[in-house]
CSV table of C-alpha atoms and ligand atoms in Angstrom, one decimal:
chain,number,residue,atom,x,y,z
A,1,MET,CA,-16.1,31.6,-31.7
A,2,SER,CA,-15.9,28.5,-29.1
A,3,ILE,CA,-13.1,27.9,-27.8
A,4,ASP,CA,-11.1,24.5,-28.2
A,5,TRP,CA,-9.9,23.2,-25.0
A,6,ASN,CA,-8.1,20.5,-25.8
A,7,THR,CA,-5.6,22.4,-27.7
A,8,ALA,CA,-5.4,25.3,-25.1
A,9,PHE,CA,-4.7,23.1,-23.1
A,10,ALA,CA,-0.6,22.5,-22.7
A,11,PRO,CA,0.4,19.2,-24.7
A,12,ARG,CA,1.3,18.3,-21.0
A,13,MET,CA,-2.0,17.7,-19.6
A,14,ARG,CA,-4.2,16.8,-23.0
A,15,GLN,CA,-3.3,12.9,-22.1
A,16,ALA,CA,-4.2,13.8,-18.1
A,17,LYS,CA,-7.1,11.5,-17.3
A,18,GLY,CA,-9.4,12.1,-13.7
A,19,SER,CA,-7.5,10.2,-11.1
A,20,ALA,CA,-9.9,6.3,-10.8
A,21,ILE,CA,-8.9,6.8,-6.6
A,22,ARG,CA,-11.0,9.9,-6.6
A,23,GLU,CA,-13.9,8.5,-8.9
A,24,LEU,CA,-13.5,5.3,-6.7
A,25,LEU,CA,-13.4,7.3,-3.4
A,26,LYS,CA,-16.5,8.4,-4.2
A,27,LEU,CA,-18.5,5.3,-3.6
A,28,LEU,CA,-17.0,5.3,-0.3
A,29,ASP,CA,-21.0,7.8,0.1
A,30,GLU,CA,-23.0,4.7,-1.0
A,31,PRO,CA,-25.3,3.6,1.5
A,32,GLY,CA,-25.0,0.1,2.1
A,33,ILE,CA,-21.7,-0.2,0.3
A,34,ILE,CA,-18.8,-2.3,2.1
A,35,SER,CA,-16.2,-0.2,0.6
A,36,PHE,CA,-12.1,-2.3,0.5
A,37,ALA,CA,-11.7,0.7,-2.0
A,38,GLY,CA,-10.2,4.0,-0.1
A,39,GLY,CA,-6.4,3.9,1.7
A,40,ILE,CA,-8.4,5.7,4.1
A,41,PRO,CA,-7.9,5.4,8.1
A,42,ASP,CA,-10.7,5.2,10.6
A,43,PRO,CA,-11.6,8.9,11.5
A,44,ALA,CA,-12.7,7.1,15.3
A,45,LEU,CA,-9.4,6.8,15.5
A,46,PHE,CA,-8.5,10.5,15.2
A,47,PRO,CA,-7.4,12.0,18.7
A,48,ARG,CA,-10.8,14.6,18.0
A,49,ALA,CA,-10.2,15.9,21.4
A,50,GLU,CA,-6.1,16.9,21.4
A,51,ILE,CA,-7.1,18.7,18.0
A,52,ALA,CA,-9.9,21.0,19.1
A,53,LYS,CA,-8.1,21.7,22.2
A,54,ALA,CA,-4.5,23.0,20.5
A,55,ALA,CA,-7.2,24.9,18.6
A,56,GLN,CA,-8.5,25.5,21.3
A,57,ARG,CA,-5.3,27.0,23.1
A,58,ILE,CA,-3.5,28.6,20.3
A,59,LEU,CA,-6.7,30.9,18.9
A,60,GLY,CA,-7.7,31.4,22.6
A,61,ASP,CA,-3.9,33.3,23.0
A,62,PRO,CA,-3.8,37.0,21.2
A,63,ALA,CA,0.2,36.1,20.4
A,64,LEU,CA,-0.3,32.8,18.9
A,65,ALA,CA,-2.9,33.5,16.8
A,66,ALA,CA,-1.0,36.3,15.1
A,67,ILE,CA,1.4,34.1,14.5
A,68,ALA,CA,-0.9,31.4,13.6
A,69,LEU,CA,-3.0,33.0,11.0
A,70,GLN,CA,-0.7,35.3,9.7
A,71,TYR,CA,1.5,34.6,6.6
A,72,ALA,CA,5.0,32.6,7.5
A,73,PRO,CA,8.0,31.2,5.4
A,74,SER,CA,7.6,28.8,3.1
A,75,GLU,CA,10.2,26.3,4.1
A,76,GLY,CA,7.3,25.5,7.7
A,77,TYR,CA,6.2,26.3,11.0
A,78,GLY,CA,10.2,26.1,13.0
A,79,PRO,CA,9.6,24.3,16.0
A,80,LEU,CA,7.5,21.4,13.4
A,81,ARG,CA,10.5,21.4,11.3
A,82,ARG,CA,12.3,20.9,14.7
A,83,PHE,CA,10.2,18.2,16.1
A,84,ILE,CA,10.2,16.2,12.5
A,85,ALA,CA,13.9,16.6,12.3
A,86,GLY,CA,14.4,15.1,15.6
A,87,GLU,CA,11.9,12.7,14.7
A,88,MET,CA,13.9,11.6,11.7
A,89,THR,CA,17.4,11.8,13.9
A,90,GLU,CA,16.2,9.4,16.2
A,91,ARG,CA,15.2,7.4,13.4
A,92,GLY,CA,18.2,7.2,11.5
A,93,VAL,CA,18.2,10.2,9.5
A,94,ALA,CA,20.4,12.3,11.5
A,95,CYS,CA,19.5,15.7,10.2
A,96,GLY,CA,18.4,19.5,11.2
A,97,THR,CA,15.7,21.9,10.8
A,98,ASP,CA,17.5,22.9,7.4
A,99,ASN,CA,16.4,19.2,5.9
A,100,ILE,CA,12.9,19.4,6.1
A,101,LEU,CA,10.2,21.6,4.1
A,102,ILE,CA,6.9,21.2,5.5
A,103,THR,CA,4.3,19.8,2.5
A,104,SER,CA,0.8,19.5,2.4
A,105,GLY,CA,0.6,15.9,2.6
A,106,SER,CA,3.4,13.7,1.4
A,107,GLN,CA,1.1,14.0,-2.2
A,108,GLN,CA,2.7,17.3,-2.6
A,109,ALA,CA,6.1,16.6,-2.0
A,110,LEU,CA,5.7,14.1,-4.6
A,111,ASP,CA,4.4,16.8,-7.2
A,112,PHE,CA,7.8,19.1,-5.5
A,113,ILE,CA,10.1,16.5,-6.9
A,114,GLY,CA,9.0,15.5,-10.6
A,115,ARG,CA,8.4,19.5,-10.9
A,116,LEU,CA,12.0,19.6,-9.4
A,117,PHE,CA,14.2,16.4,-11.3
A,118,LEU,CA,11.8,16.0,-14.2
A,119,ALA,CA,12.0,16.9,-17.8
A,120,PRO,CA,10.0,14.9,-21.2
A,121,GLY,CA,12.0,12.1,-21.6
A,122,ASP,CA,13.5,11.3,-18.3
A,123,ALA,CA,12.7,8.2,-16.8
A,124,VAL,CA,11.9,7.4,-13.6
A,125,LEU,CA,12.4,4.4,-12.0
A,126,VAL,CA,9.7,2.4,-10.3
A,127,VAL,CA,8.4,-1.0,-8.7
A,128,ARG,CA,5.3,-2.3,-10.6
A,129,PRO,CA,2.6,-2.2,-9.4
A,130,THR,CA,3.0,0.9,-7.2
A,131,TYR,CA,0.9,3.7,-5.8
A,132,LEU,CA,-1.1,5.7,-8.5
A,133,GLY,CA,-0.4,9.5,-6.6
A,134,ALA,CA,2.7,9.0,-7.5
A,135,LEU,CA,2.8,8.0,-11.2
A,136,GLN,CA,0.0,10.8,-11.5
A,137,ALA,CA,2.2,13.3,-10.0
A,138,PHE,CA,5.1,12.8,-12.0
A,139,SER,CA,3.4,11.7,-15.7
A,140,ALA,CA,2.5,15.3,-15.5
A,141,HIS,CA,6.3,15.8,-16.8
A,142,GLN,CA,6.2,13.8,-19.6
A,143,PRO,CA,8.4,10.8,-18.4
A,144,THR,CA,8.8,6.8,-18.7
A,145,TYR,CA,8.6,4.6,-16.7
A,146,GLU,CA,11.5,1.7,-16.0
A,147,LEU,CA,11.4,-0.9,-13.6
A,148,LEU,CA,13.7,-1.0,-10.9
A,149,PRO,CA,17.2,-3.0,-12.2
A,150,ALA,CA,17.5,-6.1,-11.1
A,151,PRO,CA,20.6,-7.3,-8.8
A,152,GLY,CA,23.9,-7.1,-11.2
A,153,SER,CA,21.9,-5.7,-13.9
A,154,ASN,CA,24.0,-3.8,-15.9
A,155,ARG,CA,21.8,-0.6,-16.9
A,156,THR,CA,22.9,2.5,-16.1
A,157,ALA,CA,21.1,5.8,-15.9
A,158,GLU,CA,22.3,7.1,-19.1
A,159,SER,CA,20.7,4.1,-20.8
A,160,CYS,CA,16.9,5.2,-19.5
A,161,GLY,CA,15.0,7.5,-20.9
A,162,THR,CA,15.0,8.8,-24.2
A,163,GLY,CA,15.5,10.9,-26.7
A,164,GLY,CA,19.2,11.5,-25.0
A,165,ARG,CA,17.3,11.7,-21.5
A,166,ARG,CA,18.1,9.2,-18.6
A,167,ALA,CA,16.8,8.2,-15.0
A,168,LYS,CA,16.7,11.2,-12.6
A,169,PHE,CA,15.4,9.4,-9.6
A,170,ALA,CA,14.1,5.9,-8.1
A,171,TYR,CA,10.5,5.7,-6.7
A,172,VAL,CA,10.3,3.3,-3.7
A,173,ILE,CA,8.1,2.7,-0.8
A,174,ALA,CA,10.0,0.7,0.9
A,175,ASP,CA,7.1,-0.5,4.4
A,176,PHE,CA,3.8,-1.6,4.1
A,177,GLN,CA,3.9,-0.6,-0.2
A,178,ASN,CA,0.9,0.7,-1.7
A,179,PRO,CA,-0.8,-1.2,-3.2
A,180,THR,CA,0.2,-4.5,-2.2
A,181,GLY,CA,1.1,-4.7,1.1
A,182,GLU,CA,4.7,-5.6,0.7
A,183,SER,CA,8.0,-4.5,3.0
A,184,LEU,CA,11.0,-4.5,1.1
A,185,SER,CA,14.2,-7.6,3.5
A,186,LEU,CA,16.9,-5.4,5.4
A,187,GLY,CA,19.1,-7.1,2.2
A,188,GLU,CA,16.8,-5.6,-0.7
A,189,ARG,CA,17.1,-2.6,1.6
A,190,HIS,CA,21.0,-2.5,1.3
A,191,ASP,CA,21.3,-3.6,-2.1
A,192,LEU,CA,19.0,-1.0,-3.3
A,193,VAL,CA,21.4,1.6,-1.3
A,194,ALA,CA,23.8,0.0,-2.7
A,195,ARG,CA,22.9,0.6,-6.6
A,196,ALA,CA,20.9,3.3,-6.5
A,197,ALA,CA,25.0,5.0,-5.2
A,198,ALA,CA,26.5,2.9,-7.9
A,199,LEU,CA,24.4,4.4,-10.3
A,200,GLY,CA,24.8,8.1,-9.4
A,201,LEU,CA,20.5,8.3,-8.4
A,202,PRO,CA,18.4,10.0,-5.9
A,203,LEU,CA,16.4,7.4,-4.3
A,204,VAL,CA,13.4,8.9,-3.3
A,205,GLU,CA,11.5,7.4,0.0
A,206,ASP,CA,7.9,7.4,0.1
A,207,ALA,CA,7.3,6.5,4.4
A,208,ALA,CA,3.7,7.2,3.7
A,209,TYR,CA,3.2,3.3,6.3
A,210,ASP,CA,6.3,3.5,7.9
A,211,ARG,CA,4.8,3.9,11.6
A,212,LEU,CA,2.0,1.0,10.5
A,213,ARG,CA,3.5,-2.1,11.7
A,214,TYR,CA,1.7,-4.1,13.2
A,215,ASP,CA,4.1,-7.3,13.8
A,216,GLY,CA,7.6,-8.2,12.7
A,217,GLU,CA,11.0,-7.0,13.3
A,218,ALA,CA,11.1,-3.5,12.4
A,219,LEU,CA,13.3,-2.5,9.8
A,220,PRO,CA,16.1,0.9,9.2
A,221,SER,CA,14.6,3.0,6.3
A,222,LEU,CA,16.0,2.9,2.6
A,223,ALA,CA,16.8,7.1,3.9
A,224,ALA,CA,18.3,5.6,8.0
A,225,LEU,CA,20.3,3.0,5.3
A,226,GLU,CA,21.7,6.3,3.6
A,227,CYS,CA,23.0,8.1,6.2
A,228,THR,CA,24.9,5.6,6.8
A,229,ARG,CA,26.0,4.5,3.8
A,230,ALA,CA,27.5,8.7,2.8
A,231,GLY,CA,27.7,9.8,6.3
A,232,GLY,CA,24.8,11.9,6.6
A,233,ILE,CA,21.8,13.3,4.7
A,234,ASP,CA,23.3,16.1,3.1
A,235,SER,CA,26.5,13.8,1.6
A,236,GLY,CA,24.0,11.1,0.7
A,237,ALA,CA,21.3,11.0,-2.4
A,238,VAL,CA,18.0,10.0,-0.6
A,239,LEU,CA,14.6,12.4,-0.3
A,240,SER,CA,12.3,11.0,2.3
A,241,CYS,CA,8.9,11.9,2.2
A,242,GLY,CA,6.6,11.6,5.2
A,243,THR,CA,3.2,12.5,6.7
A,244,PHE,CA,0.8,12.4,9.6
A,245,SER,CA,-1.9,11.4,7.3
A,246,LYS,CA,-1.9,8.5,8.8
A,247,THR,CA,-1.0,8.8,12.5
A,248,ILE,CA,-2.5,11.8,13.1
A,249,ALA,CA,-5.3,13.0,10.3
A,250,PRO,CA,-5.1,13.5,6.9
A,251,ALA,CA,-7.2,16.5,6.1
A,252,LEU,CA,-4.8,18.6,8.2
A,253,ARG,CA,-3.0,18.2,5.3
A,254,ILE,CA,0.9,18.0,6.9
A,255,GLY,CA,3.8,16.4,5.6
A,256,TRP,CA,7.1,16.8,4.7
A,257,ILE,CA,10.4,16.3,2.9
A,258,ALA,CA,13.7,15.4,4.8
A,259,ALA,CA,16.3,15.5,1.6
A,260,PRO,CA,20.1,17.4,1.6
A,261,ARG,CA,20.2,20.8,2.2
A,262,PRO,CA,20.9,21.6,-1.4
A,263,VAL,CA,17.4,20.1,-3.6
A,264,ILE,CA,15.4,21.4,0.2
A,265,GLU,CA,16.9,25.0,-1.5
A,266,LYS,CA,15.2,24.3,-4.3
A,267,LEU,CA,12.1,22.7,-3.5
A,268,VAL,CA,11.3,25.4,-0.9
A,269,LEU,CA,11.2,27.9,-4.0
A,270,ILE,CA,8.6,25.5,-5.7
A,271,LYS,CA,6.5,25.7,-2.4
A,272,GLN,CA,6.3,30.0,-2.7
A,273,ALA,CA,5.1,30.0,-6.0
A,274,SER,CA,2.8,27.1,-5.4
A,275,ASP,CA,0.9,27.7,-2.7
A,276,LEU,CA,3.3,30.5,-0.2
A,277,HIS,CA,3.1,27.8,2.9
A,278,ILE,CA,0.6,25.5,4.5
A,279,SER,CA,-1.7,26.6,6.6
A,280,THR,CA,0.2,28.1,10.3
A,281,LEU,CA,-2.9,27.0,12.6
A,282,ASP,CA,-2.9,23.4,11.4
A,283,GLN,CA,0.8,24.0,11.7
A,284,MET,CA,0.6,24.7,15.1
A,285,VAL,CA,-2.1,22.8,16.1
A,286,LEU,CA,-0.4,19.6,14.5
A,287,HIS,CA,2.6,20.0,16.5
A,288,GLU,CA,0.7,20.4,19.9
A,289,VAL,CA,-0.9,17.0,19.3
A,290,ALA,CA,2.1,15.4,17.8
A,291,ALA,CA,3.5,16.3,20.7
A,292,ALA,CA,1.0,15.7,23.2
A,293,ILE,CA,-1.5,12.4,22.2
A,294,GLY,CA,1.2,10.1,24.2
A,295,PRO,CA,3.0,7.1,24.4
A,296,ASP,CA,-1.2,4.6,23.2
A,297,HIS,CA,-2.1,6.6,20.1
A,298,LEU,CA,0.4,4.9,18.2
A,299,PRO,CA,-0.3,1.5,19.9
A,300,ARG,CA,-4.1,1.7,19.9
A,301,ILE,CA,-3.9,2.4,15.5
A,302,ARG,CA,-1.9,-0.6,15.5
A,303,GLY,CA,-3.9,-2.7,17.1
A,304,THR,CA,-6.9,-2.0,15.7
A,305,TYR,CA,-5.5,-2.0,12.3
A,306,ARG,CA,-4.0,-5.7,13.5
A,307,ALA,CA,-6.7,-7.0,14.3
A,308,ARG,CA,-8.5,-5.7,11.1
A,309,ARG,CA,-5.9,-7.0,9.1
A,310,ASP,CA,-6.4,-10.3,10.8
A,311,ALA,CA,-10.1,-10.8,10.2
A,312,MET,CA,-9.8,-10.2,6.5
A,313,LEU,CA,-6.7,-12.2,6.4
A,314,GLY,CA,-8.8,-15.2,7.9
A,315,ALA,CA,-11.9,-13.9,5.5
A,316,LEU,CA,-9.7,-14.7,2.6
A,317,ALA,CA,-9.1,-18.0,3.9
A,318,ALA,CA,-12.5,-18.9,4.3
A,319,PHE,CA,-14.7,-17.4,1.7
A,320,PHE,CA,-11.7,-16.8,-1.8
A,321,PRO,CA,-11.9,-19.6,-4.4
A,322,ALA,CA,-8.5,-21.8,-3.5
A,323,ALA,CA,-6.7,-20.2,-6.7
A,324,ALA,CA,-6.9,-17.1,-5.9
A,325,ARG,CA,-3.6,-15.6,-3.9
A,326,TRP,CA,-3.2,-12.7,-1.6
A,327,THR,CA,-0.4,-11.3,0.5
A,328,ARG,CA,0.2,-11.2,4.0
A,329,PRO,CA,1.3,-7.6,4.7
A,330,GLU,CA,3.4,-6.7,8.5
A,331,GLY,CA,1.5,-3.4,8.5
A,332,GLY,CA,-0.2,-0.7,6.3
A,333,MET,CA,-3.6,-0.6,5.3
A,334,PHE,CA,-3.9,-3.2,2.1
A,335,ILE,CA,-3.7,-6.8,0.7
A,336,TRP,CA,-2.8,-7.0,-2.8
A,337,ALA,CA,-4.9,-10.0,-4.0
A,338,THR,CA,-4.3,-11.9,-7.4
A,339,LEU,CA,-7.0,-14.2,-8.7
A,340,PRO,CA,-7.1,-17.0,-11.8
A,341,ALA,CA,-5.7,-14.9,-14.7
A,342,GLN,CA,-8.8,-15.4,-16.4
A,343,LEU,CA,-10.3,-13.2,-14.1
A,344,ASP,CA,-10.5,-9.3,-15.2
A,345,ALA,CA,-10.7,-7.3,-11.5
A,346,GLU,CA,-12.7,-4.2,-13.6
A,347,ALA,CA,-15.5,-6.1,-14.3
A,348,LEU,CA,-15.6,-8.1,-11.3
A,349,LEU,CA,-15.7,-4.2,-9.7
A,350,ARG,CA,-18.9,-4.1,-11.7
A,351,ARG,CA,-20.2,-7.5,-10.8
A,352,SER,CA,-19.1,-7.4,-7.4
A,353,LEU,CA,-21.0,-3.3,-7.1
A,354,GLY,CA,-24.2,-5.2,-8.6
A,355,GLU,CA,-24.1,-7.7,-6.7
A,356,ALA,CA,-23.2,-7.8,-3.7
A,357,GLN,CA,-22.6,-4.3,-3.1
A,358,VAL,CA,-18.9,-4.5,-1.9
A,359,ALA,CA,-16.0,-2.0,-3.6
A,360,PHE,CA,-12.5,-2.9,-4.1
A,361,VAL,CA,-9.7,-1.2,-6.5
A,362,PRO,CA,-8.4,-3.1,-9.8
A,363,GLY,CA,-5.4,-4.3,-9.8
A,364,ALA,CA,-4.8,-2.6,-13.1
A,365,THR,CA,-5.1,1.1,-12.4
A,366,PHE,CA,-1.7,0.4,-10.1
A,367,HIS,CA,-0.2,-0.9,-13.4
A,368,ALA,CA,1.8,2.1,-15.4
A,369,ASP,CA,1.7,-0.1,-17.9
A,370,GLY,CA,-1.8,-1.3,-17.9
A,371,SER,CA,-1.1,-4.7,-16.8
A,372,GLY,CA,-2.4,-6.6,-13.3
A,373,ARG,CA,-6.1,-7.2,-14.7
A,374,ASN,CA,-6.4,-10.2,-12.8
A,375,THR,CA,-5.2,-8.4,-9.4
A,376,LEU,CA,-6.6,-5.7,-7.0
A,377,ARG,CA,-6.5,-4.1,-4.2
A,378,LEU,CA,-8.1,-4.4,-0.5
A,379,ASN,CA,-8.2,-1.8,2.1
A,380,PHE,CA,-8.4,-3.5,5.5
A,381,SER,CA,-8.3,0.0,7.2
A,382,LEU,CA,-11.2,1.2,7.5
A,383,ASN,CA,-14.3,-1.9,8.1
A,384,PRO,CA,-15.2,-2.9,11.7
A,385,GLU,CA,-13.6,-6.5,11.3
A,386,ALA,CA,-17.1,-8.0,11.4
A,387,VAL,CA,-17.9,-5.7,8.3
A,388,ALA,CA,-14.7,-6.7,6.5
A,389,ILE,CA,-15.5,-10.3,7.1
A,390,GLU,CA,-19.3,-9.7,5.5
A,391,GLY,CA,-18.0,-7.7,2.5
A,392,ILE,CA,-15.3,-11.0,2.0
A,393,ARG,CA,-17.8,-13.3,2.3
A,394,ARG,CA,-19.9,-11.7,-0.3
A,395,LEU,CA,-17.0,-10.6,-2.5
A,396,GLY,CA,-15.8,-14.7,-2.4
A,397,GLY,CA,-19.8,-15.5,-3.6
A,398,VAL,CA,-19.1,-13.6,-6.6
A,399,LEU,CA,-15.5,-15.0,-7.7
A,400,HIS,CA,-16.7,-18.1,-7.5
A,401,ARG,CA,-19.6,-17.4,-9.6
A,402,ALA,CA,-17.6,-15.8,-12.3
A,403,LEU,CA,-15.3,-18.5,-11.8
A,404,ALA,CA,-18.6,-21.4,-12.3
A,405,ALA,CA,-19.5,-19.4,-15.3
B,1,PMP,N1,1.9,7.9,-0.1
B,1,PMP,C1,1.1,6.7,0.1
B,1,PMP,C2,1.6,5.2,-0.6
B,1,PMP,C3,0.3,7.2,-0.4
B,1,PMP,O1,-0.8,6.0,0.1
B,1,PMP,C4,-1.0,8.2,-0.3
B,1,PMP,C5,-2.0,8.4,0.6
B,1,PMP,N2,-3.4,7.6,0.1
B,1,PMP,C6,0.3,9.0,0.0
B,1,PMP,C7,1.5,9.4,-0.5
B,1,PMP,C8,-0.6,10.7,0.4
B,1,PMP,O2,-1.2,10.5,1.2
B,1,PMP,P1,-0.9,12.0,2.1
B,1,PMP,O3,-1.1,13.5,1.2
B,1,PMP,O4,-2.0,12.1,2.5
B,1,PMP,O5,0.5,12.5,2.9
């Protein structure tokens, strides 16, 4: 008898669909395509020599190799946790090693937070549009999504959610949001932290891009403001998700959660059940590299991406239709464009791939409710300036033809 897989799967997985991001990343391999689709760093900026040197040193030393290749605690490699706690403390989030859990990229942090907090019908407060990977991680637990209440709103955590459930946390990217590239102002940050505290809601801060600021004044993270408000990370209600993917190398898959100790203690149990721990070799290599890359590494990344952002902004002004609008991000990897309402970005993507060999991500992908059909996300970190300008020139041509039709 053949199995009806759909009824064999748990109800929560029946509606799960393949990630549009994964499908789109496949486009990067097609020869001749200029892709603005991925959200990926330029591999030329990976500290390859430092990674090779660190791996060789660790594996060449029998005592270090024994640690690197052995089973290890689920919390993560102690010296790396201490290093991250030190960096967080320097950035206004005073915390100790016990406040840090190492995760497989910050994506696993989002997955674990979903597992820890969400039951079907619970609400997650988000902005629209927001990071698709977070929506996917949370959606496994069948929450509802509500927009963050506007300042002055009299909504309560209990009035969100369905079937007697309530809002469990707000998910926010304060710096250089994926997909829009926009950041919260200082006033908005203060307001959000105060409102979350008034609602009794934990704040999940996704700080994936916070080190990639190219201009403008650095602003305190939500985690830093919450630590000040509450008098420390343990008495506050913020979970900060960080990653080395954007500044060192994503394939090492090393991220972290900084959170109050009772939260970390539960997350460690989830980590243990999930995959025991992150490769200690990778954690040791990352730790050595992060400590060794020196003061020039981040400025080099920032300088490269700043020039690419500026080239793309210039090309947008030159080649996109006058009726289009786009964000001017101070950091991160993305520009978000809004097209005249009659244009559908998904249809445009098909046309752009066929006519211009240019890829981007249609914006509806990032809206929990499927709206935003006339929007699109453009990545600017991967392509050198000349390639980006050529890609925007070709895409602009597609847009002009679509508007003329
Ligand atoms: N958060 C945001 C906002 C992201 O854009 C990404 C990667 N695209 C992640 C988290 C996950 O990254 P990683 O797992 O590599 O840390």
